[in-house]
Amino acid sequence: MRVLVLGSGGREHALARALHRDPAVTALHCAPGNPGTAEIAANHQLDPCDPTAVTELAGRLRADLVVIGPEAVLVAGVGDALRTAGVPCFGPDRAAARIEASKAFAKEIMAAAGVPTADARVCDTTAQAEEALDAFGPPYVVKDDGLAAGKGVIVTEDRAIASQHAAACGRVVIEEFLDGPEVSLFALCDGQSAVPLLPAQDFKRAYDDDAGPNTGGMGAYTPLPWISADLVDEVMSTVVQPAVDELRRREIPYVGTLYAGLALTSKGVRVVEFNARFGDPETQVVLDRLATPLAKLLQACAIGALDPGFRPEWHPGSAVTVVLAAEGYPAAPVKGDEITGLEEASKVDGAYVLHAGTKLGAEGRLIANGGRVLNVVGTGPDLTTARARAYEAVSRITLRGSHHRTDIARL
């Protein structure tokens, strides 16, 4: 099977790594990829948000499957173009991707499908936003209605900050605060059926103890020893399948990963958000534990042949990923600094490094080229061991001004 992965971040490196392990994959390509994917795949330099360029590349490679990583690529309609050209694509088309691209649309789908979520108001004016903030009170939850690379949501006790964020975004969704821990669950969908992957937990705030601004994610781990055994079945029956059914009823079949961000509140499971793709950095740990070959599973979704009763197999043990972020992230990440120590980090037993925001500079030096620069993954027979290995590997990497959380997967 010839597979093309679109994107250049840590999620795409994790996808490429999982596909590289699949014996069914005979040729692996990434566009544009990064220095990490270049070690296991052929990178192709193009704009993954350009439907014409992607379709031409897929045709030239005679791709049997295209896997779309980033949400911006989905919203650009690349999935639509590939399907029109007859190329099997794992990733929803533009209409279905609105479940992430518009928080208001997601709330509309959830209301129609009876999916449990926070009470919310869609606000188009300052007056509407102020009324909603009055109604819900602190902690204030304000979400940019559109795509914001994981940084369009604020949760704050400060009314002035909440009002400023609403005014800066324009159209926002303001909703009640949901208490309880958060869990991420990915479901693979073929337009009609859905199959769950392993639940994970990520850490959104920039600094330890959930301090600082929201980010795209500073780390994650799986499995979660503290969740109930029946949580996945409950979420599939009350959240994922109803949403897939509602989209299908509207003639918007959902093909790809439906990411459910969940809050386990005192009143039960509530959906915090839907995303239209594999989450980052949860993908890095979930795919690490996946024992079932990935390519045919994604291809089954792409061609509408997913077995609804199928359940993937998982490696025993745990995985933890820690994000090494550039100086200034998330507000103003500094690019261009050299990264060293990756070879030493990879010598740690059960650890490895995924590239997220890197590129090759002068004389082949590896340099930072984004906010979240590296995902350092530790694995082991238990969470304690996996966590220790991840942080030991992090300690061997040098990037001037970089920072990371020290409390990922600390229970």
JSON list of N, CA and C in Angstrom, two decimals, residues 282-337:
[
{"chain": "A", "resi": 282, "resn": "GLU", "atom": "N", "xyz": [-1.83, 13.94, 21.96]},
{"chain": "A", "resi": 282, "resn": "GLU", "atom": "CA", "xyz": [-2.34, 12.62, 22.35]},
{"chain": "A", "resi": 282, "resn": "GLU", "atom": "C", "xyz": [-2.01, 11.54, 21.33]},
{"chain": "A", "resi": 283, "resn": "THR", "atom": "N", "xyz": [-2.02, 11.90, 20.05]},
{"chain": "A", "resi": 283, "resn": "THR", "atom": "CA", "xyz": [-1.72, 10.92, 19.01]},
{"chain": "A", "resi": 283, "resn": "THR", "atom": "C", "xyz": [-0.38, 10.24, 19.25]},
{"chain": "A", "resi": 284, "resn": "GLN", "atom": "N", "xyz": [0.58, 11.00, 19.74]},
{"chain": "A", "resi": 284, "resn": "GLN", "atom": "CA", "xyz": [1.92, 10.48, 19.91]},
{"chain": "A", "resi": 284, "resn": "GLN", "atom": "C", "xyz": [1.95, 9.31, 20.90]},
{"chain": "A", "resi": 285, "resn": "VAL", "atom": "N", "xyz": [1.10, 9.34, 21.92]},
{"chain": "A", "resi": 285, "resn": "VAL", "atom": "CA", "xyz": [1.10, 8.24, 22.89]},
{"chain": "A", "resi": 285, "resn": "VAL", "atom": "C", "xyz": [0.10, 7.15, 22.51]},
{"chain": "A", "resi": 286, "resn": "VAL", "atom": "N", "xyz": [-1.03, 7.54, 21.94]},
{"chain": "A", "resi": 286, "resn": "VAL", "atom": "CA", "xyz": [-2.04, 6.54, 21.56]},
{"chain": "A", "resi": 286, "resn": "VAL", "atom": "C", "xyz": [-1.49, 5.62, 20.47]},
{"chain": "A", "resi": 287, "resn": "LEU", "atom": "N", "xyz": [-0.88, 6.18, 19.44]},
{"chain": "A", "resi": 287, "resn": "LEU", "atom": "CA", "xyz": [-0.35, 5.34, 18.36]},
{"chain": "A", "resi": 287, "resn": "LEU", "atom": "C", "xyz": [0.84, 4.53, 18.81]},
{"chain": "A", "resi": 288, "resn": "ASP", "atom": "N", "xyz": [1.57, 5.02, 19.80]},
{"chain": "A", "resi": 288, "resn": "ASP", "atom": "CA", "xyz": [2.68, 4.23, 20.33]},
{"chain": "A", "resi": 288, "resn": "ASP", "atom": "C", "xyz": [2.18, 2.91, 20.92]},
{"chain": "A", "resi": 289, "resn": "ARG", "atom": "N", "xyz": [1.01, 2.92, 21.53]},
{"chain": "A", "resi": 289, "resn": "ARG", "atom": "CA", "xyz": [0.47, 1.71, 22.16]},
{"chain": "A", "resi": 289, "resn": "ARG", "atom": "C", "xyz": [-0.29, 0.82, 21.19]},
{"chain": "A", "resi": 290, "resn": "LEU", "atom": "N", "xyz": [-0.57, 1.31, 19.98]},
{"chain": "A", "resi": 290, "resn": "LEU", "atom": "CA", "xyz": [-1.38, 0.56, 19.02]},
{"chain": "A", "resi": 290, "resn": "LEU", "atom": "C", "xyz": [-0.63, -0.65, 18.49]},
{"chain": "A", "resi": 291, "resn": "ALA", "atom": "N", "xyz": [-1.20, -1.84, 18.67]},
{"chain": "A", "resi": 291, "resn": "ALA", "atom": "CA", "xyz": [-0.61, -3.07, 18.13]},
{"chain": "A", "resi": 291, "resn": "ALA", "atom": "C", "xyz": [-1.21, -3.44, 16.79]},
{"chain": "A", "resi": 292, "resn": "THR", "atom": "N", "xyz": [-2.45, -3.07, 16.55]},
{"chain": "A", "resi": 292, "resn": "THR", "atom": "CA", "xyz": [-3.11, -3.34, 15.27]},
{"chain": "A", "resi": 292, "resn": "THR", "atom": "C", "xyz": [-2.46, -2.51, 14.16]},
{"chain": "A", "resi": 293, "resn": "PRO", "atom": "N", "xyz": [-2.12, -3.11, 13.02]},
{"chain": "A", "resi": 293, "resn": "PRO", "atom": "CA", "xyz": [-1.56, -2.32, 11.91]},
{"chain": "A", "resi": 293, "resn": "PRO", "atom": "C", "xyz": [-2.49, -1.17, 11.53]},
{"chain": "A", "resi": 294, "resn": "LEU", "atom": "N", "xyz": [-1.92, 0.00, 11.31]},
{"chain": "A", "resi": 294, "resn": "LEU", "atom": "CA", "xyz": [-2.71, 1.21, 11.16]},
{"chain": "A", "resi": 294, "resn": "LEU", "atom": "C", "xyz": [-3.25, 1.42, 9.74]},
{"chain": "A", "resi": 295, "resn": "ALA", "atom": "N", "xyz": [-2.48, 1.08, 8.72]},
{"chain": "A", "resi": 295, "resn": "ALA", "atom": "CA", "xyz": [-2.82, 1.49, 7.35]},
{"chain": "A", "resi": 295, "resn": "ALA", "atom": "C", "xyz": [-4.16, 0.93, 6.89]},
{"chain": "A", "resi": 296, "resn": "LYS", "atom": "N", "xyz": [-4.36, -0.36, 7.04]},
{"chain": "A", "resi": 296, "resn": "LYS", "atom": "CA", "xyz": [-5.61, -0.95, 6.57]},
{"chain": "A", "resi": 296, "resn": "LYS", "atom": "C", "xyz": [-6.80, -0.48, 7.38]},
{"chain": "A", "resi": 297, "resn": "LEU", "atom": "N", "xyz": [-6.57, -0.15, 8.64]},
{"chain": "A", "resi": 297, "resn": "LEU", "atom": "CA", "xyz": [-7.64, 0.38, 9.48]},
{"chain": "A", "resi": 297, "resn": "LEU", "atom": "C", "xyz": [-8.09, 1.75, 8.95]},
{"chain": "A", "resi": 298, "resn": "LEU", "atom": "N", "xyz": [-7.14, 2.61, 8.63]},
{"chain": "A", "resi": 298, "resn": "LEU", "atom": "CA", "xyz": [-7.49, 3.93, 8.08]},
{"chain": "A", "resi": 298, "resn": "LEU", "atom": "C", "xyz": [-8.07, 3.80, 6.67]},
{"chain": "A", "resi": 299, "resn": "GLN", "atom": "N", "xyz": [-7.55, 2.86, 5.89]},
{"chain": "A", "resi": 299, "resn": "GLN", "atom": "CA", "xyz": [-8.08, 2.67, 4.54]},
{"chain": "A", "resi": 299, "resn": "GLN", "atom": "C", "xyz": [-9.52, 2.17, 4.59]},
{"chain": "A", "resi": 300, "resn": "ALA", "atom": "N", "xyz": [-9.84, 1.31, 5.55]},
{"chain": "A", "resi": 300, "resn": "ALA", "atom": "CA", "xyz": [-11.21, 0.82, 5.70]},
{"chain": "A", "resi": 300, "resn": "ALA", "atom": "C", "xyz": [-12.17, 1.98, 5.96]},
{"chain": "A", "resi": 301, "resn": "CYS", "atom": "N", "xyz": [-11.73, 2.95, 6.75]},
{"chain": "A", "resi": 301, "resn": "CYS", "atom": "CA", "xyz": [-12.55, 4.14, 6.98]},
{"chain": "A", "resi": 301, "resn": "CYS", "atom": "C", "xyz": [-12.72, 4.93, 5.68]},
{"chain": "A", "resi": 302, "resn": "ALA", "atom": "N", "xyz": [-11.62, 5.09, 4.96]},
{"chain": "A", "resi": 302, "resn": "ALA", "atom": "CA", "xyz": [-11.64, 5.91, 3.75]},
{"chain": "A", "resi": 302, "resn": "ALA", "atom": "C", "xyz": [-12.56, 5.36, 2.68]},
{"chain": "A", "resi": 303, "resn": "ILE", "atom": "N", "xyz": [-12.71, 4.02, 2.61]},
{"chain": "A", "resi": 303, "resn": "ILE", "atom": "CA", "xyz": [-13.54, 3.42, 1.56]},
{"chain": "A", "resi": 303, "resn": "ILE", "atom": "C", "xyz": [-14.90, 2.96, 2.09]},
{"chain": "A", "resi": 304, "resn": "GLY", "atom": "N", "xyz": [-15.22, 3.32, 3.33]},
{"chain": "A", "resi": 304, "resn": "GLY", "atom": "CA", "xyz": [-16.53, 2.99, 3.89]},
{"chain": "A", "resi": 304, "resn": "GLY", "atom": "C", "xyz": [-16.70, 1.53, 4.23]},
{"chain": "A", "resi": 305, "resn": "ALA", "atom": "N", "xyz": [-15.61, 0.87, 4.67]},
{"chain": "A", "resi": 305, "resn": "ALA", "atom": "CA", "xyz": [-15.68, -0.57, 4.93]},
{"chain": "A", "resi": 305, "resn": "ALA", "atom": "C", "xyz": [-15.24, -0.92, 6.35]},
{"chain": "A", "resi": 306, "resn": "LEU", "atom": "N", "xyz": [-15.44, 0.00, 7.29]},
{"chain": "A", "resi": 306, "resn": "LEU", "atom": "CA", "xyz": [-15.04, -0.25, 8.67]},
{"chain": "A", "resi": 306, "resn": "LEU", "atom": "C", "xyz": [-15.99, -1.23, 9.34]},
{"chain": "A", "resi": 307, "resn": "ASP", "atom": "N", "xyz": [-15.43, -2.22, 10.01]},
{"chain": "A", "resi": 307, "resn": "ASP", "atom": "CA", "xyz": [-16.25, -3.18, 10.78]},
{"chain": "A", "resi": 307, "resn": "ASP", "atom": "C", "xyz": [-16.60, -2.52, 12.11]},
{"chain": "A", "resi": 308, "resn": "PRO", "atom": "N", "xyz": [-17.90, -2.22, 12.35]},
{"chain": "A", "resi": 308, "resn": "PRO", "atom": "CA", "xyz": [-18.28, -1.51, 13.58]},
{"chain": "A", "resi": 308, "resn": "PRO", "atom": "C", "xyz": [-17.99, -2.30, 14.85]},
{"chain": "A", "resi": 309, "resn": "GLY", "atom": "N", "xyz": [-17.85, -3.60, 14.73]},
{"chain": "A", "resi": 309, "resn": "GLY", "atom": "CA", "xyz": [-17.57, -4.42, 15.91]},
{"chain": "A", "resi": 309, "resn": "GLY", "atom": "C", "xyz": [-16.09, -4.61, 16.18]},
{"chain": "A", "resi": 310, "resn": "PHE", "atom": "N", "xyz": [-15.24, -4.09, 15.29]},
{"chain": "A", "resi": 310, "resn": "PHE", "atom": "CA", "xyz": [-13.80, -4.29, 15.44]},
{"chain": "A", "resi": 310, "resn": "PHE", "atom": "C", "xyz": [-13.27, -3.45, 16.59]},
{"chain": "A", "resi": 311, "resn": "ARG", "atom": "N", "xyz": [-12.35, -4.02, 17.35]},
{"chain": "A", "resi": 311, "resn": "ARG", "atom": "CA", "xyz": [-11.67, -3.27, 18.41]},
{"chain": "A", "resi": 311, "resn": "ARG", "atom": "C", "xyz": [-10.16, -3.48, 18.24]},
{"chain": "A", "resi": 312, "resn": "PRO", "atom": "N", "xyz": [-9.40, -2.40, 18.13]},
{"chain": "A", "resi": 312, "resn": "PRO", "atom": "CA", "xyz": [-7.95, -2.53, 17.95]},
{"chain": "A", "resi": 312, "resn": "PRO", "atom": "C", "xyz": [-7.30, -3.23, 19.13]},
{"chain": "A", "resi": 313, "resn": "GLU", "atom": "N", "xyz": [-6.15, -3.84, 18.88]},
{"chain": "A", "resi": 313, "resn": "GLU", "atom": "CA", "xyz": [-5.35, -4.43, 19.94]},
{"chain": "A", "resi": 313, "resn": "GLU", "atom": "C", "xyz": [-4.27, -3.44, 20.38]},
{"chain": "A", "resi": 314, "resn": "TRP", "atom": "N", "xyz": [-3.87, -3.55, 21.65]},
{"chain": "A", "resi": 314, "resn": "TRP", "atom": "CA", "xyz": [-2.94, -2.58, 22.22]},
{"chain": "A", "resi": 314, "resn": "TRP", "atom": "C", "xyz": [-1.76, -3.28, 22.90]},
{"chain": "A", "resi": 315, "resn": "HIS", "atom": "N", "xyz": [-0.60, -2.67, 22.79]},
{"chain": "A", "resi": 315, "resn": "HIS", "atom": "CA", "xyz": [0.55, -3.15, 23.53]},
{"chain": "A", "resi": 315, "resn": "HIS", "atom": "C", "xyz": [0.33, -2.91, 25.02]},
{"chain": "A", "resi": 316, "resn": "PRO", "atom": "N", "xyz": [0.80, -3.80, 25.88]},
{"chain": "A", "resi": 316, "resn": "PRO", "atom": "CA", "xyz": [0.70, -3.54, 27.32]},
{"chain": "A", "resi": 316, "resn": "PRO", "atom": "C", "xyz": [1.63, -2.40, 27.72]},
{"chain": "A", "resi": 317, "resn": "GLY", "atom": "N", "xyz": [1.41, -1.86, 28.90]},
{"chain": "A", "resi": 317, "resn": "GLY", "atom": "CA", "xyz": [2.27, -0.79, 29.39]},
{"chain": "A", "resi": 317, "resn": "GLY", "atom": "C", "xyz": [1.74, 0.59, 29.08]},
{"chain": "A", "resi": 318, "resn": "SER", "atom": "N", "xyz": [2.59, 1.60, 29.28]},
{"chain": "A", "resi": 318, "resn": "SER", "atom": "CA", "xyz": [2.18, 3.00, 29.18]},
{"chain": "A", "resi": 318, "resn": "SER", "atom": "C", "xyz": [3.11, 3.79, 28.27]},
{"chain": "A", "resi": 319, "resn": "ALA", "atom": "N", "xyz": [2.61, 4.94, 27.84]},
{"chain": "A", "resi": 319, "resn": "ALA", "atom": "CA", "xyz": [3.41, 5.89, 27.05]},
{"chain": "A", "resi": 319, "resn": "ALA", "atom": "C", "xyz": [3.14, 7.30, 27.56]},
{"chain": "A", "resi": 320, "resn": "VAL", "atom": "N", "xyz": [4.20, 8.07, 27.64]},
{"chain": "A", "resi": 320, "resn": "VAL", "atom": "CA", "xyz": [4.13, 9.47, 28.08]},
{"chain": "A", "resi": 320, "resn": "VAL", "atom": "C", "xyz": [4.89, 10.31, 27.07]},
{"chain": "A", "resi": 321, "resn": "THR", "atom": "N", "xyz": [4.32, 11.43, 26.66]},
{"chain": "A", "resi": 321, "resn": "THR", "atom": "CA", "xyz": [5.07, 12.36, 25.81]},
{"chain": "A", "resi": 321, "resn": "THR", "atom": "C", "xyz": [5.17, 13.71, 26.49]},
{"chain": "A", "resi": 322, "resn": "VAL", "atom": "N", "xyz": [6.34, 14.31, 26.42]},
{"chain": "A", "resi": 322, "resn": "VAL", "atom": "CA", "xyz": [6.61, 15.64, 26.96]},
{"chain": "A", "resi": 322, "resn": "VAL", "atom": "C", "xyz": [7.00, 16.55, 25.81]},
{"chain": "A", "resi": 323, "resn": "VAL", "atom": "N", "xyz": [6.36, 17.69, 25.71]},
{"chain": "A", "resi": 323, "resn": "VAL", "atom": "CA", "xyz": [6.64, 18.64, 24.65]},
{"chain": "A", "resi": 323, "resn": "VAL", "atom": "C", "xyz": [7.76, 19.59, 25.07]},
{"chain": "A", "resi": 324, "resn": "LEU", "atom": "N", "xyz": [8.77, 19.69, 24.24]},
{"chain": "A", "resi": 324, "resn": "LEU", "atom": "CA", "xyz": [9.82, 20.68, 24.43]},
{"chain": "A", "resi": 324, "resn": "LEU", "atom": "C", "xyz": [9.46, 21.87, 23.56]},
{"chain": "A", "resi": 325, "resn": "ALA", "atom": "N", "xyz": [9.20, 23.00, 24.21]},
{"chain": "A", "resi": 325, "resn": "ALA", "atom": "CA", "xyz": [8.71, 24.19, 23.50]},
{"chain": "A", "resi": 325, "resn": "ALA", "atom": "C", "xyz": [9.81, 25.24, 23.39]},
{"chain": "A", "resi": 326, "resn": "ALA", "atom": "N", "xyz": [9.71, 26.05, 22.35]},
{"chain": "A", "resi": 326, "resn": "ALA", "atom": "CA", "xyz": [10.69, 27.10, 22.12]},
{"chain": "A", "resi": 326, "resn": "ALA", "atom": "C", "xyz": [10.50, 28.25, 23.10]},
{"chain": "A", "resi": 327, "resn": "GLU", "atom": "N", "xyz": [11.56, 29.00, 23.29]},
{"chain": "A", "resi": 327, "resn": "GLU", "atom": "CA", "xyz": [11.48, 30.22, 24.11]},
{"chain": "A", "resi": 327, "resn": "GLU", "atom": "C", "xyz": [10.35, 31.12, 23.58]},
{"chain": "A", "resi": 328, "resn": "GLY", "atom": "N", "xyz": [9.53, 31.61, 24.50]},
{"chain": "A", "resi": 328, "resn": "GLY", "atom": "CA", "xyz": [8.46, 32.52, 24.12]},
{"chain": "A", "resi": 328, "resn": "GLY", "atom": "C", "xyz": [7.15, 31.86, 23.77]},
{"chain": "A", "resi": 329, "resn": "TYR", "atom": "N", "xyz": [7.13, 30.53, 23.66]},
{"chain": "A", "resi": 329, "resn": "TYR", "atom": "CA", "xyz": [5.89, 29.84, 23.33]},
{"chain": "A", "resi": 329, "resn": "TYR", "atom": "C", "xyz": [4.94, 29.91, 24.52]},
{"chain": "A", "resi": 330, "resn": "PRO", "atom": "N", "xyz": [3.61, 30.15, 24.31]},
{"chain": "A", "resi": 330, "resn": "PRO", "atom": "CA", "xyz": [2.91, 30.19, 23.02]},
{"chain": "A", "resi": 330, "resn": "PRO", "atom": "C", "xyz": [2.78, 31.57, 22.38]},
{"chain": "A", "resi": 331, "resn": "ALA", "atom": "N", "xyz": [3.10, 32.64, 23.10]},
{"chain": "A", "resi": 331, "resn": "ALA", "atom": "CA", "xyz": [2.82, 33.98, 22.58]},
{"chain": "A", "resi": 331, "resn": "ALA", "atom": "C", "xyz": [3.69, 34.33, 21.38]},
{"chain": "A", "resi": 332, "resn": "ALA", "atom": "N", "xyz": [5.00, 34.15, 21.51]},
{"chain": "A", "resi": 332, "resn": "ALA", "atom": "CA", "xyz": [5.92, 34.57, 20.43]},
{"chain": "A", "resi": 332, "resn": "ALA", "atom": "C", "xyz": [7.12, 33.64, 20.41]},
{"chain": "A", "resi": 333, "resn": "PRO", "atom": "N", "xyz": [6.97, 32.41, 19.89]},
{"chain": "A", "resi": 333, "resn": "PRO", "atom": "CA", "xyz": [8.08, 31.46, 19.91]},
{"chain": "A", "resi": 333, "resn": "PRO", "atom": "C", "xyz": [9.27, 31.93, 19.08]},
{"chain": "A", "resi": 334, "resn": "VAL", "atom": "N", "xyz": [10.44, 31.68, 19.63]},
{"chain": "A", "resi": 334, "resn": "VAL", "atom": "CA", "xyz": [11.68, 32.06, 18.95]},
{"chain": "A", "resi": 334, "resn": "VAL", "atom": "C", "xyz": [12.13, 30.92, 18.05]},
{"chain": "A", "resi": 335, "resn": "LYS", "atom": "N", "xyz": [12.40, 31.23, 16.81]},
{"chain": "A", "resi": 335, "resn": "LYS", "atom": "CA", "xyz": [12.85, 30.23, 15.85]},
{"chain": "A", "resi": 335, "resn": "LYS", "atom": "C", "xyz": [14.32, 30.41, 15.54]},
{"chain": "A", "resi": 336, "resn": "GLY", "atom": "N", "xyz": [14.94, 29.34, 15.04]},
{"chain": "A", "resi": 336, "resn": "GLY", "atom": "CA", "xyz": [16.29, 29.43, 14.53]},
{"chain": "A", "resi": 336, "resn": "GLY", "atom": "C", "xyz": [17.38, 28.94, 15.44]},
{"chain": "A", "resi": 337, "resn": "ASP", "atom": "N", "xyz": [17.08, 28.62, 16.70]},
{"chain": "A", "resi": 337, "resn": "ASP", "atom": "CA", "xyz": [18.11, 28.14, 17.61]},
{"chain": "A", "resi": 337, "resn": "ASP", "atom": "C", "xyz": [18.42, 26.66, 17.34]}
]
